[in-house]
């Protein structure tokens, strides 16, 4: 029997995650749900953004659904982002971010791409220091191991999606050591997987422009941490925005699904939050981690049916409750 560690976190995470869990339970009635806490509110209550008990529950379950955090914009002694802590301590080294067109919400109907973002290193290792009073320095770490790891995942995803194109996104003309190592490691692993004929590459600035101009030409993009963060937010425009942007933090034998959006404190508690990014994140958990492709298809078809048959006006107001009811009636 599958187990799921549920970590709603801050703000609207407290609404969209329970809603997504109820939908998931309709698909997997035997799923065992284990609750845990993390985030800024948790830090204020108990002095830790991710208590050890939460880490322990995640490790025991091997799968989780996380909502959102509201980290403060300035440094707070003893606090580190709950999202980054979970990703790093659980070695969730790859982030899966699909972008596809949805009825009513998408500005165009022909987008179906997926960005694989390296999730553990790059600029996000958080090694910053003041070199002098006026100069701040951040280190960017790229390792052969992590680059090979994401490339191996890319080969897996490419097979599952029957991809016709894998695009490596980097900036090796300016950063030949770090981006060069990333690109060359990925190329080698993908060639060994027999996929070299479908691999191409783009400089990150060119990729950004082309994701705006011709998003329908992309299939699977593989890139480093910061580039993936930025490009996936940009590309989420084609899905209808961050409210339709799911993700999966994917490790070895463990994964944490997580809507890309934040805690949206301005609408928290109003019932207006859209739970679809959380629901679609659960679909990623089904497809890639548990390898329940059929259930993932059913869930995505239910979302497609909902967005085809129910008008956006009907979803306004009590969005969380209405979306959940509509999905439950389609499963
Ligand atoms: N679900 C993703 C999320 O909560 N994003 C907001 C975020 O990452 N904020 C920065 C942080 O708190 O570390």
Short mmCIF file of C-alpha atoms and ligand atoms in Angstrom, two decimals:
data_model
loop_
_atom_site.label_atom_id
_atom_site.label_comp_id
_atom_site.label_asym_id
_atom_site.label_seq_id
_atom_site.Cartn_x
_atom_site.Cartn_y
_atom_site.Cartn_z
CA UNK A 1 0.00 0.00 0.00
CA UNK A 2 1.30 3.49 -0.90
CA UNK A 3 1.91 6.10 1.79
CA UNK A 4 1.82 9.86 1.32
CA UNK A 5 3.33 12.46 3.63
CA UNK A 6 1.13 15.56 3.40
CA UNK A 7 2.79 18.92 4.20
CA UNK A 8 0.41 21.83 3.47
CA UNK A 9 2.88 24.52 4.66
CA UNK A 10 1.86 28.19 4.66
CA UNK A 11 -1.02 30.26 3.26
CA UNK A 12 -3.10 28.63 0.52
CA UNK A 13 -1.06 25.44 0.91
CA UNK A 14 -3.47 24.77 3.81
CA UNK A 15 -6.39 24.76 1.33
CA UNK A 16 -5.07 23.39 -1.97
CA UNK A 17 -3.18 20.44 -0.49
CA UNK A 18 -6.11 18.92 1.50
CA UNK A 19 -8.26 19.41 -1.59
CA UNK A 20 -5.74 17.61 -3.83
CA UNK A 21 -5.44 14.80 -1.27
CA UNK A 22 -9.22 14.22 -1.31
CA UNK A 23 -9.07 13.98 -5.10
CA UNK A 24 -6.11 11.60 -4.95
CA UNK A 25 -7.94 9.40 -2.43
CA UNK A 26 -10.78 8.96 -4.93
CA UNK A 27 -8.22 7.44 -7.33
CA UNK A 28 -6.29 5.48 -4.70
CA UNK A 29 -8.76 4.68 -1.88
CA UNK A 30 -6.16 2.57 -0.07
CA UNK A 31 -3.61 5.38 0.13
CA UNK A 32 -2.32 5.95 3.67
CA UNK A 33 -2.03 9.66 4.45
CA UNK A 34 0.43 10.90 7.07
CA UNK A 35 0.37 14.58 8.05
CA UNK A 36 3.44 16.70 8.74
CA UNK A 37 4.33 20.37 9.11
CA UNK A 38 6.89 22.74 7.60
CA UNK A 39 7.20 26.37 6.59
CA UNK A 40 7.43 29.85 8.04
CA UNK A 41 4.46 29.48 10.42
CA UNK A 42 5.99 26.23 11.64
CA UNK A 43 9.31 28.07 12.22
CA UNK A 44 7.50 30.76 14.23
CA UNK A 45 5.73 28.09 16.31
CA UNK A 46 8.56 25.67 16.97
CA UNK A 47 11.81 27.28 15.81
CA UNK A 48 12.34 24.96 12.84
CA UNK A 49 11.13 25.39 9.24
CA UNK A 50 11.30 21.62 8.74
CA UNK A 51 11.17 19.68 12.03
CA UNK A 52 13.06 16.39 12.19
CA UNK A 53 9.70 14.58 12.58
CA UNK A 54 8.69 15.86 9.12
CA UNK A 55 11.94 14.61 7.56
CA UNK A 56 11.43 11.28 9.26
CA UNK A 57 7.84 10.95 7.97
CA UNK A 58 8.93 11.87 4.44
CA UNK A 59 11.66 9.22 4.54
CA UNK A 60 9.24 6.60 5.88
CA UNK A 61 6.55 7.37 3.29
CA UNK A 62 8.92 7.83 0.35
CA UNK A 63 6.41 10.23 -1.20
CA UNK A 64 4.96 13.58 -0.24
CA UNK A 65 2.75 16.43 -1.32
CA UNK A 66 3.92 19.87 -0.24
CA UNK A 67 1.92 23.10 -0.52
CA UNK A 68 3.73 26.41 -0.19
CA UNK A 69 5.97 28.53 2.01
CA UNK A 70 6.20 32.25 2.68
CA UNK A 71 9.85 32.84 3.49
CA UNK A 72 10.65 36.39 4.64
CA UNK A 73 12.52 38.53 2.10
CA UNK A 74 15.30 39.37 4.56
CA UNK A 75 17.67 36.99 6.34
CA UNK A 76 16.27 35.61 9.64
CA UNK A 77 18.71 34.00 12.05
CA UNK A 78 18.21 30.21 12.13
CA UNK A 79 15.70 30.13 9.26
CA UNK A 80 16.30 28.44 5.93
CA UNK A 81 13.60 27.97 3.30
CA UNK A 82 11.53 24.87 3.97
CA UNK A 83 11.39 24.04 0.26
CA UNK A 84 15.17 24.19 -0.17
CA UNK A 85 15.74 22.23 3.05
CA UNK A 86 13.42 19.43 1.97
CA UNK A 87 14.95 19.26 -1.52
CA UNK A 88 18.51 19.19 -0.25
CA UNK A 89 18.17 16.93 2.78
CA UNK A 90 16.07 14.37 0.92
CA UNK A 91 18.31 14.62 -2.16
CA UNK A 92 15.42 15.41 -4.46
CA UNK A 93 17.85 16.18 -7.24
CA UNK A 94 15.59 16.61 -10.25
CA UNK A 95 12.54 18.85 -10.65
CA UNK A 96 9.90 17.89 -13.21
CA UNK A 97 7.91 20.85 -14.60
CA UNK A 98 5.47 20.12 -17.41
CA UNK A 99 3.79 22.92 -19.36
CA UNK A 100 0.80 22.14 -21.55
CA UNK A 101 -2.18 23.89 -23.05
CA UNK A 102 -5.47 23.69 -21.17
CA UNK A 103 -8.95 24.58 -22.47
CA UNK A 104 -10.07 28.15 -21.68
CA UNK A 105 -6.94 29.04 -19.71
CA UNK A 106 -4.14 28.78 -22.28
CA UNK A 107 -3.31 31.53 -24.78
CA UNK A 108 -2.62 28.82 -27.42
CA UNK A 109 -3.75 25.20 -27.85
CA UNK A 110 -0.63 23.41 -29.09
CA UNK A 111 1.90 23.48 -26.23
CA UNK A 112 3.08 20.27 -24.59
CA UNK A 113 6.58 20.52 -23.19
CA UNK A 114 8.39 19.50 -20.03
CA UNK A 115 11.29 21.22 -18.31
CA UNK A 116 13.64 19.06 -16.22
CA UNK A 117 15.44 21.33 -13.79
CA UNK A 118 18.50 20.30 -11.81
CA UNK A 119 17.31 20.78 -8.25
CA UNK A 120 20.24 20.45 -5.89
CA UNK A 121 23.09 22.70 -6.96
CA UNK A 122 23.88 25.64 -9.27
CA UNK A 123 23.41 29.00 -7.56
CA UNK A 124 20.91 27.50 -5.12
CA UNK A 125 23.55 25.96 -2.85
CA UNK A 126 23.23 29.23 -0.93
CA UNK A 127 26.96 29.93 -0.63
CA UNK A 128 27.08 33.72 -0.53
CA UNK A 129 29.50 36.01 1.21
CA UNK A 130 30.51 39.66 1.34
CA UNK A 131 33.97 39.97 -0.16
CA UNK A 132 34.11 43.55 1.05
CA UNK A 133 31.55 46.05 2.29
CA UNK A 134 30.54 46.73 -1.33
CA UNK A 135 30.98 43.37 -3.06
CA UNK A 136 28.80 40.29 -2.57
CA UNK A 137 29.72 36.93 -4.11
CA UNK A 138 27.58 33.84 -4.78
CA UNK A 139 29.10 30.50 -5.78
CA UNK A 140 27.61 28.36 -8.57
CA UNK A 141 28.32 24.67 -8.22
CA UNK A 142 27.89 22.21 -11.10
CA UNK A 143 28.99 18.61 -10.63
CA UNK A 144 29.47 15.83 -13.15
CA UNK A 145 27.45 13.50 -10.89
CA UNK A 146 24.35 15.72 -10.67
CA UNK A 147 24.54 16.52 -14.39
CA UNK A 148 24.73 12.82 -15.27
CA UNK A 149 21.89 12.12 -12.89
CA UNK A 150 19.51 14.61 -14.50
CA UNK A 151 20.48 13.31 -17.94
CA UNK A 152 19.60 9.76 -16.87
CA UNK A 153 16.22 11.04 -15.67
CA UNK A 154 15.81 12.86 -18.98
CA UNK A 155 16.29 9.57 -20.82
CA UNK A 156 13.60 8.00 -18.61
CA UNK A 157 11.17 10.88 -19.15
CA UNK A 158 11.88 10.96 -22.90
CA UNK A 159 10.87 7.31 -23.18
CA UNK A 160 7.69 7.82 -21.14
CA UNK A 161 6.71 10.86 -23.25
CA UNK A 162 7.92 9.35 -26.55
CA UNK A 163 9.88 12.57 -26.97
CA UNK A 164 11.08 13.59 -30.41
CA UNK A 165 13.44 16.26 -29.11
CA UNK A 166 15.59 16.85 -26.02
CA UNK A 167 17.01 20.37 -25.69
CA UNK A 168 19.92 21.04 -23.33
CA UNK A 169 19.76 24.63 -22.11
CA UNK A 170 22.94 26.33 -20.83
CA UNK A 171 25.20 29.35 -21.18
CA UNK A 172 28.46 27.59 -22.03
CA UNK A 173 29.70 30.45 -24.20
CA UNK A 174 30.03 32.62 -21.07
CA UNK A 175 30.41 29.90 -18.41
CA UNK A 176 32.47 27.24 -20.23
CA UNK A 177 33.52 25.36 -17.08
CA UNK A 178 30.22 25.07 -15.22
CA UNK A 179 27.79 25.05 -18.13
CA UNK A 180 30.30 23.15 -20.28
CA UNK A 181 30.50 20.37 -17.70
CA UNK A 182 26.70 20.26 -17.48
CA UNK A 183 26.22 20.11 -21.26
CA UNK A 184 28.99 17.58 -21.96
CA UNK A 185 27.91 15.26 -19.11
CA UNK A 186 24.30 15.34 -20.31
CA UNK A 187 25.31 14.74 -23.93
CA UNK A 188 27.41 11.71 -22.98
CA UNK A 189 24.68 10.06 -20.87
CA UNK A 190 22.01 10.71 -23.50
CA UNK A 191 24.28 9.31 -26.23
CA UNK A 192 24.85 6.17 -24.13
CA UNK A 193 21.06 5.88 -23.82
CA UNK A 194 20.85 5.89 -27.63
CA UNK A 195 19.15 9.27 -27.77
CA UNK A 196 21.88 11.43 -29.35
CA UNK A 197 19.94 11.80 -32.59
CA UNK A 198 17.18 13.76 -30.80
CA UNK A 199 19.43 15.92 -28.59
CA UNK A 200 20.04 19.56 -29.43
CA UNK A 201 21.06 22.57 -27.34
CA UNK A 202 20.20 26.22 -26.86
CA UNK A 203 21.82 29.09 -25.00
CA UNK A 204 19.47 30.07 -22.19
CA UNK A 205 18.73 33.51 -23.63
CA UNK A 206 17.84 32.00 -27.02
CA UNK A 207 15.71 29.34 -25.30
CA UNK A 208 13.82 32.08 -23.44
CA UNK A 209 13.03 33.91 -26.67
CA UNK A 210 11.98 30.73 -28.47
CA UNK A 211 9.78 29.65 -25.55
CA UNK A 212 7.91 32.90 -26.13
CA UNK A 213 7.93 32.79 -29.95
CA UNK A 214 7.48 29.08 -30.74
CA UNK A 215 6.73 27.09 -27.55
CA UNK A 216 5.06 24.37 -29.63
CA UNK A 217 8.47 23.41 -31.09
CA UNK A 218 9.84 22.23 -27.73
CA UNK A 219 9.34 18.84 -26.13
CA UNK A 220 11.78 18.04 -23.29
CA UNK A 221 14.18 20.70 -21.98
CA UNK A 222 16.98 19.86 -19.55
CA UNK A 223 18.75 22.60 -17.66
CA UNK A 224 20.46 23.82 -14.51
CA UNK A 225 18.75 25.04 -11.36
CA UNK A 226 18.34 28.80 -11.81
CA UNK A 227 17.74 28.62 -15.57
CA UNK A 228 15.07 25.96 -14.99
CA UNK A 229 13.41 28.02 -12.29
CA UNK A 230 13.13 31.07 -14.54
CA UNK A 231 12.27 29.29 -17.80
CA UNK A 232 9.58 27.14 -16.20
CA UNK A 233 7.84 30.17 -14.71
CA UNK A 234 8.04 31.91 -18.08
CA UNK A 235 6.71 28.85 -19.93
CA UNK A 236 3.88 28.37 -17.40
CA UNK A 237 2.23 31.31 -19.17
CA UNK A 238 1.21 28.81 -21.88
CA UNK A 239 -0.60 26.65 -19.29
CA UNK A 240 -2.54 29.60 -17.97
CA UNK A 241 -0.05 30.86 -15.38
CA UNK A 242 1.38 29.68 -12.07
CA UNK A 243 -2.04 28.50 -10.89
CA UNK A 244 -1.68 25.70 -13.47
CA UNK A 245 2.00 24.91 -12.86
CA UNK A 246 2.71 21.58 -11.14
CA UNK A 247 6.10 20.15 -10.19
CA UNK A 248 7.69 17.04 -8.81
CA UNK A 249 10.91 17.03 -6.78
CA UNK A 250 12.29 13.65 -7.76
CA UNK A 251 14.97 11.70 -5.89
CA UNK A 252 16.03 8.06 -5.72
CA UNK A 253 13.10 6.12 -4.28
CA UNK A 254 11.58 9.30 -2.86
CA UNK A 255 9.65 12.22 -4.38
CA UNK A 256 7.83 15.34 -3.25
CA UNK A 257 5.07 16.79 -5.42
CA UNK A 258 4.64 20.56 -5.10
CA UNK A 259 2.64 23.22 -6.95
CA UNK A 260 5.02 25.86 -8.28
CA UNK A 261 2.97 28.72 -6.85
CA UNK A 262 3.69 30.25 -3.47
CA UNK A 263 1.53 30.76 -0.40
CA UNK A 264 -0.53 33.69 -1.83
CA UNK A 265 -1.22 35.28 1.59
CA UNK A 266 -3.57 37.82 -0.04
CA UNK A 267 -6.19 35.14 -0.79
CA UNK A 268 -5.36 32.60 1.95
CA UNK A 269 -8.50 31.57 3.83
CA UNK A 270 -10.87 33.02 1.22
CA UNK A 271 -11.60 29.73 -0.59
CA UNK A 272 -10.50 31.36 -3.87
CA UNK A 273 -7.28 29.37 -4.32
CA UNK A 274 -7.10 27.18 -7.42
CA UNK A 275 -6.13 23.64 -6.33
CA UNK A 276 -5.34 22.46 -9.89
CA UNK A 277 -1.56 22.95 -9.65
CA UNK A 278 -1.57 20.80 -6.49
CA UNK A 279 -3.82 18.21 -8.17
CA UNK A 280 -1.59 18.11 -11.27
CA UNK A 281 1.46 17.77 -9.02
CA UNK A 282 -0.18 14.67 -7.53
CA UNK A 283 -0.57 13.40 -11.11
CA UNK A 284 3.20 13.76 -11.56
CA UNK A 285 3.75 11.71 -8.42
CA UNK A 286 1.47 9.04 -9.86
CA UNK A 287 3.16 9.02 -13.28
CA UNK A 288 6.85 9.37 -12.53
CA UNK A 289 7.40 8.17 -8.98
CA UNK A 290 4.77 5.49 -8.41
CA UNK A 291 4.63 4.64 -12.12
CA UNK A 292 0.84 4.63 -12.09
CA UNK A 293 0.52 6.01 -15.60
CA UNK A 294 -3.11 4.96 -15.98
CA UNK A 295 -4.24 6.82 -12.84
CA UNK A 296 -2.19 9.87 -13.85
CA UNK A 297 -3.95 9.86 -17.24
CA UNK A 298 -7.34 9.62 -15.53
CA UNK A 299 -6.56 12.56 -13.28
CA UNK A 300 -5.30 14.73 -16.15
CA UNK A 301 -8.35 13.77 -18.25
CA UNK A 302 -10.61 14.83 -15.36
CA UNK A 303 -8.87 18.23 -15.29
CA UNK A 304 -9.24 18.51 -19.07
CA UNK A 305 -12.94 17.59 -18.82
CA UNK A 306 -13.53 20.13 -16.08
CA UNK A 307 -11.86 22.93 -18.03
CA UNK A 308 -13.77 21.98 -21.19
CA UNK A 309 -17.21 21.79 -19.61
CA UNK A 310 -17.21 24.34 -16.78
CA UNK A 311 -16.77 28.05 -17.51
CA UNK A 312 -14.18 30.11 -15.65
CA UNK A 313 -17.03 32.28 -14.35
CA UNK A 314 -18.58 29.21 -12.72
CA UNK A 315 -15.27 28.50 -11.01
CA UNK A 316 -14.91 31.98 -9.58
CA UNK A 317 -15.68 32.58 -5.92
CA UNK A 318 -15.46 29.29 -4.07
CA UNK A 319 -12.85 28.01 -6.51
CA UNK A 320 -11.20 25.42 -4.26
CA UNK A 321 -14.47 23.71 -3.34
CA UNK A 322 -16.04 23.88 -6.82
CA UNK A 323 -12.93 22.56 -8.61
CA UNK A 324 -12.63 19.71 -6.12
CA UNK A 325 -16.34 18.75 -6.50
CA UNK A 326 -16.10 18.87 -10.30
CA UNK A 327 -12.99 16.66 -10.29
CA UNK A 328 -14.48 14.15 -7.85
CA UNK A 329 -17.58 13.84 -10.06
CA UNK A 330 -15.35 13.04 -13.08
CA UNK A 331 -13.20 10.35 -11.43
N1 LIG B 1 5.24 25.73 -3.68
C1 LIG B 1 6.36 26.48 -3.96
C2 LIG B 1 6.53 27.65 -3.05
O1 LIG B 1 6.06 27.67 -1.94
N2 LIG B 1 7.19 28.65 -3.56
C3 LIG B 1 7.48 29.80 -2.82
C4 LIG B 1 8.93 29.80 -2.53
O2 LIG B 1 9.67 28.94 -2.90
N3 LIG B 1 9.34 30.81 -1.86
C5 LIG B 1 10.71 30.97 -1.54
C6 LIG B 1 10.98 30.28 -0.27
O3 LIG B 1 10.20 30.38 0.65
O4 LIG B 1 12.01 29.64 -0.16
#
